[in-house]
XYZ file of C-alpha atoms in Angstrom:
493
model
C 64.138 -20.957 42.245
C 65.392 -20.287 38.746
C 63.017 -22.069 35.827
C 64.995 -25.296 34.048
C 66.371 -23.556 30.799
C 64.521 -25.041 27.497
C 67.793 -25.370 25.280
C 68.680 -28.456 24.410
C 71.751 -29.565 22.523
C 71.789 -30.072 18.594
C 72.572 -33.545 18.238
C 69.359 -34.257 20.221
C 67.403 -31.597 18.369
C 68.380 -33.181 15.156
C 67.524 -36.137 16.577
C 63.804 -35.538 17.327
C 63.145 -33.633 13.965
C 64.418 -36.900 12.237
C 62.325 -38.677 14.505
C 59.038 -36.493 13.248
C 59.467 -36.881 9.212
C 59.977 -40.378 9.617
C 56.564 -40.496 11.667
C 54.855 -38.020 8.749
C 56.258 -40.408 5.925
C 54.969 -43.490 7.651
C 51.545 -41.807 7.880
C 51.693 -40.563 4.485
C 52.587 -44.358 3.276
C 49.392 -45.862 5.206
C 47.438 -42.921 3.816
C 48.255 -43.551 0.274
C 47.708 -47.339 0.419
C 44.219 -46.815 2.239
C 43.558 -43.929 -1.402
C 42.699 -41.660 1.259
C 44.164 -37.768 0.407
C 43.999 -34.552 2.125
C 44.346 -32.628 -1.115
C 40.766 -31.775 -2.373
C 40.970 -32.564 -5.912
C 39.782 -29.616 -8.453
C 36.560 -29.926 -10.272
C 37.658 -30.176 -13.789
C 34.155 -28.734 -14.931
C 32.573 -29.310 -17.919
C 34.402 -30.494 -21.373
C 34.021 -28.574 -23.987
C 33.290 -31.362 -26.087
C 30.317 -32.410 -24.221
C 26.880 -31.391 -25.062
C 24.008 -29.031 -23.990
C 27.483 -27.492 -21.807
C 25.448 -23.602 -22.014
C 22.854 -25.496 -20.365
C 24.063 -27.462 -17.722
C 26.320 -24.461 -16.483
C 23.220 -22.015 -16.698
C 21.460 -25.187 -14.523
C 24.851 -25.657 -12.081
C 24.361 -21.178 -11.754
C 21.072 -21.344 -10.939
C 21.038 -23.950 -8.112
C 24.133 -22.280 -6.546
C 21.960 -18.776 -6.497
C 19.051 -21.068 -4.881
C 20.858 -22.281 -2.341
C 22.521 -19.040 -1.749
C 18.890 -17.534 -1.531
C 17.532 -20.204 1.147
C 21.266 -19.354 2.804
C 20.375 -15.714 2.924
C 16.486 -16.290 4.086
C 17.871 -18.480 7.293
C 20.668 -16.343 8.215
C 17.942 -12.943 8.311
C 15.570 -14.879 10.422
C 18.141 -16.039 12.709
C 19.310 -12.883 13.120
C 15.323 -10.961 13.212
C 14.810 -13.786 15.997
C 17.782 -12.988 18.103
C 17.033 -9.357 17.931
C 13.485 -9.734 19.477
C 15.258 -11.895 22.088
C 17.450 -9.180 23.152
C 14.412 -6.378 22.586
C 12.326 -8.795 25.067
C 15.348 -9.378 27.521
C 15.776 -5.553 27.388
C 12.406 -4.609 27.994
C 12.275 -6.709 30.924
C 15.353 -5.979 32.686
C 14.114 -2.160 32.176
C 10.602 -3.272 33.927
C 12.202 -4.602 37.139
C 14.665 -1.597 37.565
C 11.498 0.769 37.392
C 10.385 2.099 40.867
C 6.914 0.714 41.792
C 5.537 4.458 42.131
C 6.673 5.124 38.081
C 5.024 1.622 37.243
C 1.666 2.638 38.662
C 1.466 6.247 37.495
C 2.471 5.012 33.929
C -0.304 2.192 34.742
C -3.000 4.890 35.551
C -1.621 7.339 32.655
C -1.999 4.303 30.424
C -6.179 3.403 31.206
C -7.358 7.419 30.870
C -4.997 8.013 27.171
C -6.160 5.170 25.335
C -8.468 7.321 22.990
C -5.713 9.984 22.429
C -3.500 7.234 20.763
C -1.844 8.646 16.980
C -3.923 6.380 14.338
C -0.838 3.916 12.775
C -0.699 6.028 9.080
C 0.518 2.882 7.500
C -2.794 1.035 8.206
C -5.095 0.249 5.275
C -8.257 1.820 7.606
C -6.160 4.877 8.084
C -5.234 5.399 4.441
C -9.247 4.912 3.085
C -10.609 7.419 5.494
C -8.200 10.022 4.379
C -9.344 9.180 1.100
C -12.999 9.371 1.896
C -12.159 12.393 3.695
C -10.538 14.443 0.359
C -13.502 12.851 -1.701
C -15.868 14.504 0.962
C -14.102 17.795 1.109
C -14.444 18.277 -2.710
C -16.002 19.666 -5.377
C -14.185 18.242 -8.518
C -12.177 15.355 -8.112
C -9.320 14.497 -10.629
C -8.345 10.775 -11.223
C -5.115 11.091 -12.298
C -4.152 7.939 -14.529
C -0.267 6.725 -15.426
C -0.834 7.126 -19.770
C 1.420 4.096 -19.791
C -2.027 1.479 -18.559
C -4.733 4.177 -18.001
C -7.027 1.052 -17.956
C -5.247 -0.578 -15.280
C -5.374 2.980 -13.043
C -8.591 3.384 -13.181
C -10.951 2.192 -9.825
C -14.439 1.539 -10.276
C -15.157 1.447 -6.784
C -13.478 5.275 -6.448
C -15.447 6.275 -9.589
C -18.781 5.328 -8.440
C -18.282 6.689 -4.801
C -17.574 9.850 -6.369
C -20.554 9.532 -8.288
C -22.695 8.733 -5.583
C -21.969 11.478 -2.671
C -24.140 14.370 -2.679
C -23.152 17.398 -4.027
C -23.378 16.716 -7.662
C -19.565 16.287 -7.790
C -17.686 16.096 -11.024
C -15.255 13.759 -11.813
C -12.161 14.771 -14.847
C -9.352 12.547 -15.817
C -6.002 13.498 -16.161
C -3.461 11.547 -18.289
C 0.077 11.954 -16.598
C 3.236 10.817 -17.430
C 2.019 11.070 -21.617
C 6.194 12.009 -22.819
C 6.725 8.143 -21.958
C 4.069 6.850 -25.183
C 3.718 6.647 -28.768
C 1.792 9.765 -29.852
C -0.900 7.738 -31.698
C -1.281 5.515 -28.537
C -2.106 8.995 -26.024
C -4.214 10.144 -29.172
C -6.034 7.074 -29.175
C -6.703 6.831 -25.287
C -7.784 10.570 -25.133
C -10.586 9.757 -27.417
C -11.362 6.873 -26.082
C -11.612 8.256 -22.193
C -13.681 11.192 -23.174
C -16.707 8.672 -24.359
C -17.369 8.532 -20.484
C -15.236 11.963 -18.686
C -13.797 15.012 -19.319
C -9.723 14.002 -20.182
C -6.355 16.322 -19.826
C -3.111 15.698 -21.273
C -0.415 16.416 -19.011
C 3.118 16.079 -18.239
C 4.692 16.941 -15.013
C 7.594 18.012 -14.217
C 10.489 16.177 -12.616
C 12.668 18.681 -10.752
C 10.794 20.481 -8.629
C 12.349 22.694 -6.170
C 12.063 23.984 -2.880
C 11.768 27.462 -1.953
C 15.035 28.022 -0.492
C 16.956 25.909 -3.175
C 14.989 28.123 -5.952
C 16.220 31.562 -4.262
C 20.160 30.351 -3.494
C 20.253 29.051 -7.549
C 18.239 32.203 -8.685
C 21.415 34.213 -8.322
C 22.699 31.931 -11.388
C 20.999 32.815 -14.358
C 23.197 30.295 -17.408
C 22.827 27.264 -15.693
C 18.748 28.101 -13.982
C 18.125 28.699 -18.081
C 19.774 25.125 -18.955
C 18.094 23.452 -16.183
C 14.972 24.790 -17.084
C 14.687 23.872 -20.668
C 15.802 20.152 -19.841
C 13.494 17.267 -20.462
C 12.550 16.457 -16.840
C 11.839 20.169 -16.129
C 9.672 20.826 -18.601
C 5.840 20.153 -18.289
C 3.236 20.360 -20.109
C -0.679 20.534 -19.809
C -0.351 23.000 -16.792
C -2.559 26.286 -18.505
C -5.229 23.935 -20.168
C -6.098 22.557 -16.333
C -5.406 25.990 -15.080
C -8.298 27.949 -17.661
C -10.198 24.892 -17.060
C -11.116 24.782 -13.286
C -10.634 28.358 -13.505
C -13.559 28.875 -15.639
C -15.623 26.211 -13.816
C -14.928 27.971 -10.634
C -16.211 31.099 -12.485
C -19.831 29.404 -13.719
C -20.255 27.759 -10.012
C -20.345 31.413 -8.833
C -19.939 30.278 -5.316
C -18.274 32.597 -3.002
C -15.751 30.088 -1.240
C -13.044 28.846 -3.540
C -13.198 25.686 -5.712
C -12.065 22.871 -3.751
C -10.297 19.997 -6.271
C -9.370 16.310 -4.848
C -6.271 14.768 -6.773
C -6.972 10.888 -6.231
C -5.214 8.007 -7.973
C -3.114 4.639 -7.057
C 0.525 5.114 -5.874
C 2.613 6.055 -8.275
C 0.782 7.664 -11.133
C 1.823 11.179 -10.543
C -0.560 12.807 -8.250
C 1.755 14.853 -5.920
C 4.147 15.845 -9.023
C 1.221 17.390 -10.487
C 0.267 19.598 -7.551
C 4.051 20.823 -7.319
C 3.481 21.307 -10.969
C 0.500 23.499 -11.101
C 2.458 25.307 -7.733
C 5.752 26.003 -9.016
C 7.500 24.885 -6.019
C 7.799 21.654 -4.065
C 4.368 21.593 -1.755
C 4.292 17.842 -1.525
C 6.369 15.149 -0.954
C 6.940 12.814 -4.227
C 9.456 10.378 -5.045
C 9.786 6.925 -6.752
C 8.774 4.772 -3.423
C 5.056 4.140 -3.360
C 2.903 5.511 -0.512
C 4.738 8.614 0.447
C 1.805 10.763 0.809
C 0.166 9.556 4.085
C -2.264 12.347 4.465
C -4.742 14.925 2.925
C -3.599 17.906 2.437
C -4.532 21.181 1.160
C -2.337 23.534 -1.565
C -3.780 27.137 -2.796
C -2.859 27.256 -6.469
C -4.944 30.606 -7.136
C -7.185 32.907 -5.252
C -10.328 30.701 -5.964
C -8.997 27.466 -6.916
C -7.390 24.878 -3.636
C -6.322 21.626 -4.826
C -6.097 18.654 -1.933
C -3.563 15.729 -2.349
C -4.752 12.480 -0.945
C -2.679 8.790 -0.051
C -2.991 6.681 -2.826
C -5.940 4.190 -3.572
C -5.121 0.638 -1.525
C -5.461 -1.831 -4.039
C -8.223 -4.900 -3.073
C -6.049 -8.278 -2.808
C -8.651 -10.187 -5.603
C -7.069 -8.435 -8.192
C -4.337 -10.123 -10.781
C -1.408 -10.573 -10.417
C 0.279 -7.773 -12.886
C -1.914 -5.199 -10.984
C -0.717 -5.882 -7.636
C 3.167 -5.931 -8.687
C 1.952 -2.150 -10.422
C -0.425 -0.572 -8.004
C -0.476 -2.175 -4.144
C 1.525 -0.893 -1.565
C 1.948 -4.162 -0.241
C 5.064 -4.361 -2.809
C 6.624 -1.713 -0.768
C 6.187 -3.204 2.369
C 7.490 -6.265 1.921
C 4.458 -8.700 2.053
C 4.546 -9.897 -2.016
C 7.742 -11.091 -3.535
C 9.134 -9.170 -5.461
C 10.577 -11.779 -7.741
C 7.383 -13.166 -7.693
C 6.365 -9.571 -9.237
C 9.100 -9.227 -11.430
C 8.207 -12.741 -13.185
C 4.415 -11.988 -13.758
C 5.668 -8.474 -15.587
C 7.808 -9.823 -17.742
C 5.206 -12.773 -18.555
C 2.880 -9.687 -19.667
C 6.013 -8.240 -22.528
C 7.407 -9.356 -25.436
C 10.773 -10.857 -24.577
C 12.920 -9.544 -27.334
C 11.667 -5.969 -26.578
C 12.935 -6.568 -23.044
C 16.024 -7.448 -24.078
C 16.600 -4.373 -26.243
C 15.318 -2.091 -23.548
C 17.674 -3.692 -21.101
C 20.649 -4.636 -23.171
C 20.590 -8.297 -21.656
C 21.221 -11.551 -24.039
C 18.775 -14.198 -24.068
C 17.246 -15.259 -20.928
C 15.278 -18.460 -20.487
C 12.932 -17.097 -17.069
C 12.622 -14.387 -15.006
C 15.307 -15.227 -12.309
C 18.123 -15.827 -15.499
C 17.254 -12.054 -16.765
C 17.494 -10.849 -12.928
C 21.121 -12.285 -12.712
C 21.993 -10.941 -15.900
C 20.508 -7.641 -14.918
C 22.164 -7.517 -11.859
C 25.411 -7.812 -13.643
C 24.931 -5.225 -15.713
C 23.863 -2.652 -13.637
C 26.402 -3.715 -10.792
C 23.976 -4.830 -7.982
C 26.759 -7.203 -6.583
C 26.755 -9.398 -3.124
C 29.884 -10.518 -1.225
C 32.211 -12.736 -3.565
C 30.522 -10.998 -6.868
C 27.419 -12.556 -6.541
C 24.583 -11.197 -8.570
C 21.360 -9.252 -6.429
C 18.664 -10.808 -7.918
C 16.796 -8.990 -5.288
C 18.093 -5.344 -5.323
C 17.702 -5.868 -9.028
C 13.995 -6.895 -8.502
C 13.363 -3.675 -6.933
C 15.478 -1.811 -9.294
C 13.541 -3.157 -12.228
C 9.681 -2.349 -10.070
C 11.139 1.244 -9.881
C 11.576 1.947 -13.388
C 8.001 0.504 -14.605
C 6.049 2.658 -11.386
C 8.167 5.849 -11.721
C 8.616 8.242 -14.425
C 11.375 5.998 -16.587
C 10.798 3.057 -18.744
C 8.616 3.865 -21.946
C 5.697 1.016 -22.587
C 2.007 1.081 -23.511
C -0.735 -0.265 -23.802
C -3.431 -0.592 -26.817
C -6.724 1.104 -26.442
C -10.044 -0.536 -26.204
C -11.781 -1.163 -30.270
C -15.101 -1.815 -28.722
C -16.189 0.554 -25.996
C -18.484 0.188 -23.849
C -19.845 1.965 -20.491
C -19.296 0.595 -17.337
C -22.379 -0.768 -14.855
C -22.168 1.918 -12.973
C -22.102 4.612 -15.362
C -24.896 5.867 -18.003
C -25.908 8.073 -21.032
C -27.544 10.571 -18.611
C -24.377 10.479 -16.002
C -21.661 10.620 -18.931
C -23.898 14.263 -20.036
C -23.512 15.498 -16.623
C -19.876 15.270 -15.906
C -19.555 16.760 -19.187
C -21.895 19.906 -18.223
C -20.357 22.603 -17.001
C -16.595 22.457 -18.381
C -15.240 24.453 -21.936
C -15.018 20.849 -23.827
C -13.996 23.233 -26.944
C -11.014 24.479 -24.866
C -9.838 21.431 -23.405
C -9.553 20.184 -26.970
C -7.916 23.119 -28.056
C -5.731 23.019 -25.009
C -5.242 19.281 -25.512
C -3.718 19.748 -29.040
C -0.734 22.464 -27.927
C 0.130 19.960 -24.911
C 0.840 17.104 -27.675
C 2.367 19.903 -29.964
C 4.622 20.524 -27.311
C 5.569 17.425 -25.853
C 8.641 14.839 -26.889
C 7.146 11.406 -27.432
C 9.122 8.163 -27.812
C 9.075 6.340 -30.910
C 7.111 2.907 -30.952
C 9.764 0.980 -31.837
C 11.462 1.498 -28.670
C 8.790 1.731 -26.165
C 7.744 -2.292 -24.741
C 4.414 -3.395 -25.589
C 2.084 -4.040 -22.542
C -1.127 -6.567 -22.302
C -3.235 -4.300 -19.125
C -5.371 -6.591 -16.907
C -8.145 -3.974 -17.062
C -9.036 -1.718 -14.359
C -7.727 -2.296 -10.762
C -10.707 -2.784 -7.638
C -9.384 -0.293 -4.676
C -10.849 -0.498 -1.292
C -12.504 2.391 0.231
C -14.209 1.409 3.670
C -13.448 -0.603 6.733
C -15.837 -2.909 5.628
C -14.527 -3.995 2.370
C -10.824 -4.336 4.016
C -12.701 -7.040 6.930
C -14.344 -9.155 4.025
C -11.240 -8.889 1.725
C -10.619 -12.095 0.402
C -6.941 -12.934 -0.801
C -7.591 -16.516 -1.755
C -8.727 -15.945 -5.368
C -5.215 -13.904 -6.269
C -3.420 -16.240 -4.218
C -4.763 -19.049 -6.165
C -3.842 -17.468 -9.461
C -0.440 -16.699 -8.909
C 0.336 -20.453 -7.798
C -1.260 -21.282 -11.012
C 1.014 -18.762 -13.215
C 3.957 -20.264 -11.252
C 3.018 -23.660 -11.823
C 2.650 -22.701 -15.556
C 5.735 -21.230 -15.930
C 8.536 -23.359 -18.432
């Protein structure tokens, strides 16, 4: 059968369309005597005329990026949850499709392999006996300290372990990173270190390369000559330590080559200055914190072996300012970083921030994120601001090899328990004191340094605790930090 056509004629058409607008104005009539409106009516903000107006639209700002925050928090969980669900719904569908045969060899396979399971690198148990192990395997051991808070990168518990292994091991400093201080400020900490151990200036250097890259951009002499007398290429300090443990090799007269540890907290320049004192790239460095995972072992000349090490895991107890600066835990996600960001910038003068930063006035720490975040472009969907890529961003530049600040040396010095009259003479015995002076002054003659005026003035917390055994990781006790940092929120205005 054919289908009833749909057309109808236009008088009746008409008809029905008249018949609808009469129905919409009647419901538009009872609408507008109820006062109910479908229009949304615009917010006409705040008057000009009315008072505080900065302040209550800084206020209306911040809530919004709250609540956009606590948006953003719910919507990642919801989404971490549902991707477990589907891992677990996966891994069991995958179980039941397995042949019973498979399930029992892997079963059996399983029971006998359990010992020959890869250690988890990232663990804290992992990362100390590595450390233990380079502190073992050497003869010197360098503590290599950020110039910026040498104070702050300095471990006790490291120093006196060294200190008290067998072996009569000796223990130097070396002051990276010095072309981001005043002059007078490295000057001042040199002479202040060397009260206790031997200290080197140094400066690494920034652009590395790999063997390969090196012999393609050999072939280009101009621009290898520019790119060698830049800023970040050049580094200082490298002969002084060379003559130095090359002449303490030579008074050891031991057969076997010197063996030198390179330990430190992330950050502070330890892999930089092996590819340094090599030439070429021979470790991995970069701006994220824990790269190194493992010892490992670079020849630098026929007697001399330096052996990088993971970075010193900072002990939970300590402040605030020294967690967001040395503990791993930053990268990994377990401390705020906005928490981190907002004990830093309690530690600096404000208006030096803002001069560093080129930011206007900020009232806290999540105001000067936003207005960070604008400037540098760290953007969400709909133009907000990143508070937290900016968090990260702003981390970055005080633990790598960017932002200039410092930190005033100690008037009153005074040696720590663990360390004596007697000890201090016998890390000294041994090295050419006269020629790490000597070398000392043509590393500063060298070297660039920042004017006072714009580096940012730091208050250090003093030096950091590390942990170094299985033990002192079980008994760690978070509580005490914890407690502070609620009480430095609670403080804040």
């Amino acid at each position: 059968l054919k289908k009833a056509s749909k057309r109808v004629s236009c008088s009746k058409r008409y008809k029905i369309q008249k018949k609808v607008r009469e129905h919409n104005r009647k419901l538009k009539k009872e609408a507008k005597k109820k006062g109910v409106s479908k229009r949304v009516k615009k917010d006409p903000g705040v008057p000009n005329s009315a008072p505080f107006k900065e302040e209550v639209l800084r206020e209306a700002e911040q809530r919004r990026l709250q609540i956009e925050e606590v948006k953003e928090r719910k919507k990642q969980a919801k989404k971490e949850e549902r991707a477990q669900k589907r891992k677990k719904e996966k891994e069991a569908a995958s179980k039941e499709t397995e042949p019973k045969a498979k399930k029992a060899r892997q079963d059996e396979v399983g029971k006998h392999s359990e010992k020959a399971i890869a250690p988890d690198k990232n663990s804290k148990q992992y990362l100390c006996s590595e450390l233990n192990k380079v502190i073992d395997a050497s003869d010197v051991v360098i503590e290599v300290l950020d110039a910026r808070d040498p104070l702050g990168c300095r471990c006790p518990q490291l120093e006196e372990a060294v200190l008290q292994r067998e072996g009569n091991k000796k223990l130097l400093l070396v002051l990276n990173k010095i072309d981001l201080v005043p002059k007078e400020n490295v000057e001042r900490w040199i002479q202040c270190l060397q009260l206790e151990f031997p200290v080197v200036a140094f400066k690494a250097s920034k652009q590395i390369q790999d063997k390969t890259v090196r012999a393609r951009k050999s072939r280009i002499v101009a621009s290898n000559d520019v790119l060698d007398k830049s800023r970040g290429a050049a580094c200082f300090g490298i002969s002084c330590l060379t003559e130095l443990l090359t002449s303490f090799a030579a008074n050891t007269q031991n057969e076997a080559s010197l063996r030198v540890g390179v330990v430190g907290f992330p950050n502070v320049g330890k892999s930089s200055l092996i590819n340094s004192m090599k030439g070429i790239l021979a470790c991995n460095a970069g701006i994220k914190r824990g790269i190194t995972k493992s010892m490992q072992e670079v020849h630098i000349l026929k007697n001399v072996k330096l052996i990088d090490s993971p970075g010193v895991v900072a002990s939970p107890s300590n402040p605030p300012a020294s967690m967001a600066l040395r503990s791993l835990q930053m990268e990994e996600g377990r401390e705020s970083v906005l928490e981190a960001v907002r004990t830093l910038l309690k530690l600096c003068d404000k208006t030096q921030i803002m001069l560093q930063y080129n930011v206007p006035d900020f009232r806290n720490s999540l105001e000067f994120l936003t207005l960070f975040a604008k400037k540098r472009g760290y953007l969400q969907k709909g133009g907000v601001p990143n508070t937290e890529q900016a968090a990260t961003a702003f981390l970055a530049d005080w633990t790598g090899a960017k932002l200039s600040y410092f930190c005033r040396a100690e008037g009153n010095h005074s040696l720590p328990a663990y360390m004596s009259d007697a000890v201090v003479a016998e890390m000294k015995k041994g090295w050419d004191l006269n020629q790490l002076k000597t070398g000392n002054e043509e590393t500063l003659k060298g070297v660039k340094f920042p004017n006072q005026a714009s580096s940012i003035g730091f208050t250090s917390k003093g030096p950091t605790a590390g942990l170094l055994s299985v033990s002192d990781i079980s008994a760690e006790k978070p509580g005490a930090a914890a407690a502070e940092r609620e009480a430095e929120q609670n403080n804040e205005v």
